[in-house]
Amino acid sequence: MSTKKRRSLKGISSALAAMAAGVAGKATASSSQGDGEHLQAMEGVAEFHKLADGSVQVTLVNGDVLRIPSGQFDIDGRQLFVTQSYLGNAEVISQASTSGGFDLGLAGLVTGGAGAGLLSAGTSNQNESEGGFATAAAVASPAVVNHAPDFVIGEEMDARSGELDVGIVSAEDVDGDQIFWTIIGGDDQRFFSINNETGMLSFLTEPQIGSTGDDDGDGVFEVIVEISDGDAVNQQLIYVSIIEGNGAPVITGSLSYSQAENASAIFALNASDPEGDALTWSIVGGADAALFVIDSQTGQVSFATVPDFENATDDDNNNVYQLLVAVSDGNKTTTGAMTVTVENADEPPIITSSANLAMASNSTLAGTITASDPENGGLTFRIVGGVDAAFFTISSSGVLSFKNAPDAENPQDSGANNIYDLTVEVSDGTNVVQQNISVTVTGSDSGNSAPEITSGGSVSLDENTTAVLSVVASDSDGDSLSYAIAGGADGALFTINAAGELSFKAAPDFENPADSDGDNVYDVIVSVSDGVTTTQQSVTVTVNDVNDAPVLTGPSGLSLAENTKTVGTITASDDEGDDLTFSLTGGVDADLFTINATTGALSFKVAPDYEAPGDDDGDNAYQLEVTVSDGTTSTVQQITVSVTDANDAPVITSSNAVTITENRSNVMIASASDVDSGDTLVWSIAGGADKDLFTVDSATGALSFITAPDYEAPSSFDGGNVYAVVLQVSDGNGG
């Protein structure tokens, strides 16, 4: 704080060090002024200082505090002079000490009366001169028990620019009493508040460094704070200077990141602080906050679990993860919205079939190698190795077969043990995966022949049907045969019954293919068993597109208020995107409507009247049938149009022309009707060239001249005894 000269309330804070000699024998009384004596070299006095209200506070070495009111003392350098009249009125003892000096005896501090808070009780053995000053050594009385609270903080405080709180005006009370803080003065007290119980001094508005809004314009604000324990008080002038404020941390760099799936990336956040304070990081919000962790010291953010593009876990499942991060310097916090975009990585295919296959002797089908691709890309299969690879072939859909049917009684594999080994590779065009396959060939009972499937291995059918084909098989031994689904990439979509009839579980939709590679070509393996041996066949089912009927997508119930013609628009969609045509094809009330063949806009030919319904059964619910066609197929929908009641305007039924004789005021009583029951009609004059000459009764419609007309002196606008006025009637409901 600056060293400018302060207007200190403390006075001479070192006061009376020489006056506290400690022994009565060293105390002396001397007259320093002609009209009084001063307290000098007095035992027991620690210090004194002047207060804002003009009084002086005397502190004894034992902590007791005396207050002498303004006008009853004088300060000269380090000397405090007290009037003898005040000492007498306050009943202060001024007596010789046992060693010949002078003592000021304290009979105790009292809590009321003329001596409250001051010296009291006792008699004086010293000669007094009215209006003079006396000197004595102050000694503590054991009866004095309350001590005023003391300020612990100095008189200078600093406040940070831009922050309301200055700091706590620290104080203590040796008696352990609760302390209360109050602002009682100071040139700049209007800028401050103080917490009565904590002593926190605060600006009312945020101060700014360089501000000269204080009373004397030097940028140093002055405020007087008083502390009290409920009885005794103390005061101090506080000087508040504005220093550079604490700046909030600044997040540097982008908060938008991207990473490939299946990786546990770490995102290093960065921030700076104007004061160089240590920073701490945290995650404070965001739709996906729970999916991340952060190192509070380094600001490194990472996924709690490695993300998977194909199985997004962010709030809106679009692989864009949102969170809110915060960095704090301990005083101020800055937040930032962070975005992490997870990008798709081309993952290798996954072989899902078993590496160990088994088949009966004398058949060629070994099994189907099945695989999936996370990106749903097309897969290719090939044999790339193995000691027995030369015996096999594999189709584009993964069907593995022997080139020639193996004979269990004459094994050809390298180990001559009917276990054939090969390696199969699956590729998505970028990534490949391989699997070692073992095919075990089993023998059959002597004389038993395996069943033979004679039906074709491929079939084509139209979408929206379930039946595929009948698997036809024969057995030379005449054994009963049983049929089953043995596998295939799309085997789970099929069922087969005891007669060998293969069907889709749900009719396929060409526009929404469900096969494994989405090309409307479904692969399934069927098997036939005679109870001893089993024969398999791979079947390929191709689904063809057919024209789908359009679909009406709007509601079957529409409504509108009476007296309007437009009902709404009939909407429809077509899978093939064909142009659609709308028409009215039935319904008891169809003749009352018209429809736009291109847009489907439906309207009444004549606006309906709720009070006079025109539908077939008179209930204001009109029935019609709408058909939409794509030129090949069509769809029909029954529509109900409900007409709702609306307020109808009243109708004036009286004549608009009337003739009267001169010199009379009454013109006519206008009449009107309203189809809406319960409405009250109100009449008024709405216009006309001669409207200012008329009045109308708002309840009855009685129209009158304000002044009876005179035929010989017409007052009409055109001067021809023809008066024009416009009447209006309202039902109060907008009609």
Short mmCIF file of N, CA and C in Angstrom, two decimals, residues 50-122:
data_model
loop_
_atom_site.label_atom_id
_atom_site.label_comp_id
_atom_site.label_asym_id
_atom_site.label_seq_id
_atom_site.Cartn_x
_atom_site.Cartn_y
_atom_site.Cartn_z
N LYS A 50 -7.30 8.02 19.82
CA LYS A 50 -8.53 8.79 19.62
C LYS A 50 -9.45 8.04 18.66
N LEU A 51 -10.77 8.07 18.95
CA LEU A 51 -11.76 7.38 18.12
C LEU A 51 -12.48 8.35 17.20
N ALA A 52 -13.24 7.76 16.23
CA ALA A 52 -13.89 8.59 15.22
C ALA A 52 -14.94 9.53 15.81
N ASP A 53 -15.54 9.16 16.93
CA ASP A 53 -16.57 10.03 17.52
C ASP A 53 -16.00 11.14 18.37
N GLY A 54 -14.64 11.26 18.39
CA GLY A 54 -13.99 12.32 19.16
C GLY A 54 -13.56 11.91 20.54
N SER A 55 -13.95 10.73 21.01
CA SER A 55 -13.54 10.28 22.33
C SER A 55 -12.15 9.66 22.23
N VAL A 56 -11.56 9.38 23.41
CA VAL A 56 -10.28 8.73 23.45
C VAL A 56 -10.44 7.41 24.18
N GLN A 57 -9.75 6.40 23.68
CA GLN A 57 -9.79 5.08 24.31
C GLN A 57 -8.44 4.81 24.95
N VAL A 58 -8.47 4.47 26.26
CA VAL A 58 -7.26 4.19 27.03
C VAL A 58 -7.23 2.70 27.32
N THR A 59 -6.12 2.05 26.94
CA THR A 59 -5.99 0.61 27.18
C THR A 59 -4.95 0.40 28.28
N LEU A 60 -5.35 -0.34 29.31
CA LEU A 60 -4.44 -0.66 30.40
C LEU A 60 -3.66 -1.91 30.06
N VAL A 61 -2.57 -2.12 30.79
CA VAL A 61 -1.70 -3.24 30.47
C VAL A 61 -2.39 -4.58 30.70
N ASN A 62 -3.43 -4.60 31.52
CA ASN A 62 -4.14 -5.87 31.74
C ASN A 62 -5.26 -6.08 30.73
N GLY A 63 -5.38 -5.17 29.75
CA GLY A 63 -6.39 -5.33 28.71
C GLY A 63 -7.67 -4.55 28.94
N ASP A 64 -7.86 -3.98 30.14
CA ASP A 64 -9.07 -3.19 30.39
C ASP A 64 -9.03 -1.93 29.54
N VAL A 65 -10.24 -1.49 29.12
CA VAL A 65 -10.34 -0.35 28.22
C VAL A 65 -11.21 0.73 28.86
N LEU A 66 -10.72 1.97 28.84
CA LEU A 66 -11.47 3.13 29.33
C LEU A 66 -11.78 4.03 28.14
N ARG A 67 -12.96 4.70 28.15
CA ARG A 67 -13.29 5.67 27.10
C ARG A 67 -13.62 7.00 27.75
N ILE A 68 -12.97 8.07 27.30
CA ILE A 68 -13.16 9.41 27.85
C ILE A 68 -13.78 10.24 26.75
N PRO A 69 -14.95 10.88 27.01
CA PRO A 69 -15.66 11.59 25.94
C PRO A 69 -14.95 12.84 25.46
N SER A 70 -15.31 13.26 24.29
CA SER A 70 -14.75 14.47 23.69
C SER A 70 -15.02 15.66 24.60
N GLY A 71 -14.02 16.57 24.69
CA GLY A 71 -14.17 17.76 25.53
C GLY A 71 -13.64 17.60 26.94
N GLN A 72 -13.34 16.35 27.33
CA GLN A 72 -12.87 16.09 28.69
C GLN A 72 -11.40 15.72 28.71
N PHE A 73 -10.71 15.91 27.58
CA PHE A 73 -9.30 15.57 27.55
C PHE A 73 -8.60 16.43 26.51
N ASP A 74 -7.27 16.40 26.58
CA ASP A 74 -6.47 17.06 25.58
C ASP A 74 -5.23 16.21 25.36
N ILE A 75 -4.75 16.14 24.11
CA ILE A 75 -3.56 15.36 23.78
C ILE A 75 -2.49 16.32 23.31
N ASP A 76 -1.34 16.22 23.94
CA ASP A 76 -0.22 17.06 23.55
C ASP A 76 0.98 16.15 23.35
N GLY A 77 1.29 15.87 22.09
CA GLY A 77 2.39 14.94 21.83
C GLY A 77 2.05 13.59 22.41
N ARG A 78 2.88 13.09 23.31
CA ARG A 78 2.67 11.79 23.92
C ARG A 78 1.90 11.90 25.23
N GLN A 79 1.37 13.09 25.56
CA GLN A 79 0.73 13.31 26.85
C GLN A 79 -0.77 13.46 26.68
N LEU A 80 -1.51 12.78 27.57
CA LEU A 80 -2.97 12.86 27.60
C LEU A 80 -3.38 13.61 28.87
N PHE A 81 -4.11 14.70 28.68
CA PHE A 81 -4.59 15.49 29.81
C PHE A 81 -6.08 15.27 29.98
N VAL A 82 -6.54 15.02 31.22
CA VAL A 82 -7.95 14.79 31.54
C VAL A 82 -8.41 15.87 32.51
N THR A 83 -9.60 16.45 32.25
CA THR A 83 -10.09 17.51 33.14
C THR A 83 -10.41 16.94 34.50
N GLN A 84 -10.08 17.74 35.53
CA GLN A 84 -10.39 17.32 36.88
C GLN A 84 -11.91 17.25 37.10
N SER A 85 -12.64 18.14 36.42
CA SER A 85 -14.09 18.12 36.60
C SER A 85 -14.67 16.80 36.11
N TYR A 86 -14.10 16.29 34.96
CA TYR A 86 -14.60 15.01 34.46
C TYR A 86 -14.28 13.88 35.43
N LEU A 87 -13.00 13.91 35.92
CA LEU A 87 -12.62 12.88 36.87
C LEU A 87 -13.51 12.92 38.10
N GLY A 88 -13.86 14.14 38.52
CA GLY A 88 -14.73 14.24 39.69
C GLY A 88 -16.12 13.73 39.41
N ASN A 89 -16.68 14.12 38.25
CA ASN A 89 -18.03 13.68 37.89
C ASN A 89 -18.09 12.16 37.72
N ALA A 90 -16.94 11.62 37.19
CA ALA A 90 -16.90 10.19 36.99
C ALA A 90 -16.52 9.42 38.24
N GLU A 91 -16.27 10.19 39.33
CA GLU A 91 -15.91 9.60 40.61
C GLU A 91 -14.68 8.72 40.46
N VAL A 92 -13.62 9.29 39.86
CA VAL A 92 -12.37 8.59 39.70
C VAL A 92 -11.46 8.91 40.88
N ILE A 93 -10.83 7.89 41.44
CA ILE A 93 -9.95 8.09 42.60
C ILE A 93 -8.61 8.59 42.10
N SER A 94 -8.12 9.68 42.65
CA SER A 94 -6.76 10.14 42.39
C SER A 94 -6.07 10.24 43.74
N GLN A 95 -5.20 9.29 44.03
CA GLN A 95 -4.63 9.20 45.38
C GLN A 95 -3.14 8.95 45.31
N ALA A 96 -2.49 9.26 46.45
CA ALA A 96 -1.05 9.04 46.52
C ALA A 96 -0.77 7.57 46.68
N SER A 97 0.27 7.11 45.99
CA SER A 97 0.64 5.71 46.14
C SER A 97 1.46 5.53 47.39
N THR A 98 1.67 4.30 47.76
CA THR A 98 2.40 4.01 49.00
C THR A 98 3.83 4.48 48.93
N SER A 99 4.34 4.68 47.74
CA SER A 99 5.72 5.11 47.59
C SER A 99 5.85 6.60 47.38
N GLY A 100 4.72 7.31 47.52
CA GLY A 100 4.78 8.76 47.42
C GLY A 100 4.32 9.30 46.10
N GLY A 101 4.08 8.44 45.11
CA GLY A 101 3.61 8.92 43.83
C GLY A 101 2.10 9.04 43.82
N PHE A 102 1.52 9.13 42.60
CA PHE A 102 0.07 9.20 42.46
C PHE A 102 -0.43 7.99 41.70
N ASP A 103 -1.51 7.38 42.19
CA ASP A 103 -2.16 6.26 41.51
C ASP A 103 -3.56 6.67 41.11
N LEU A 104 -4.04 6.07 40.03
CA LEU A 104 -5.45 6.23 39.65
C LEU A 104 -6.14 4.93 40.01
N GLY A 105 -6.92 4.93 41.04
CA GLY A 105 -7.54 3.68 41.50
C GLY A 105 -8.82 3.40 40.77
N LEU A 106 -9.05 2.13 40.38
CA LEU A 106 -10.27 1.70 39.69
C LEU A 106 -11.10 0.87 40.64
N ALA A 107 -12.28 1.32 40.96
CA ALA A 107 -13.17 0.48 41.76
C ALA A 107 -13.92 -0.50 40.88
N GLY A 108 -13.83 -0.35 39.57
CA GLY A 108 -14.50 -1.29 38.67
C GLY A 108 -15.20 -0.58 37.53
N LEU A 109 -15.44 -1.32 36.42
CA LEU A 109 -16.24 -0.81 35.31
C LEU A 109 -17.68 -1.16 35.58
N VAL A 110 -18.55 -0.21 35.40
CA VAL A 110 -19.96 -0.47 35.66
C VAL A 110 -20.70 -0.47 34.34
N THR A 111 -21.91 -0.99 34.32
CA THR A 111 -22.67 -1.12 33.07
C THR A 111 -23.83 -0.15 33.01
N GLY A 112 -23.73 0.96 33.68
CA GLY A 112 -24.80 1.95 33.63
C GLY A 112 -24.40 3.18 34.41
N GLY A 113 -25.20 4.21 34.33
CA GLY A 113 -24.93 5.41 35.08
C GLY A 113 -23.90 6.29 34.41
N ALA A 114 -23.55 7.35 35.12
CA ALA A 114 -22.64 8.34 34.54
C ALA A 114 -21.28 7.78 34.27
N GLY A 115 -20.86 6.79 35.02
CA GLY A 115 -19.52 6.26 34.84
C GLY A 115 -19.45 5.04 33.97
N ALA A 116 -20.49 4.71 33.23
CA ALA A 116 -20.51 3.48 32.44
C ALA A 116 -19.38 3.45 31.43
N GLY A 117 -18.60 2.37 31.47
CA GLY A 117 -17.49 2.22 30.54
C GLY A 117 -16.29 3.07 30.88
N LEU A 118 -16.36 3.84 31.93
CA LEU A 118 -15.25 4.70 32.33
C LEU A 118 -14.80 4.31 33.71
N LEU A 119 -13.87 5.13 34.30
CA LEU A 119 -13.47 4.90 35.69
C LEU A 119 -14.63 5.27 36.60
N SER A 120 -14.83 4.55 37.67
CA SER A 120 -15.96 4.87 38.55
C SER A 120 -15.66 4.46 39.98
N ALA A 121 -16.43 5.04 40.89
CA ALA A 121 -16.41 4.73 42.33
C ALA A 121 -15.13 5.22 42.99
N GLY A 122 -15.16 5.37 44.33
CA GLY A 122 -14.00 5.81 45.08
C GLY A 122 -14.04 7.29 45.42
#
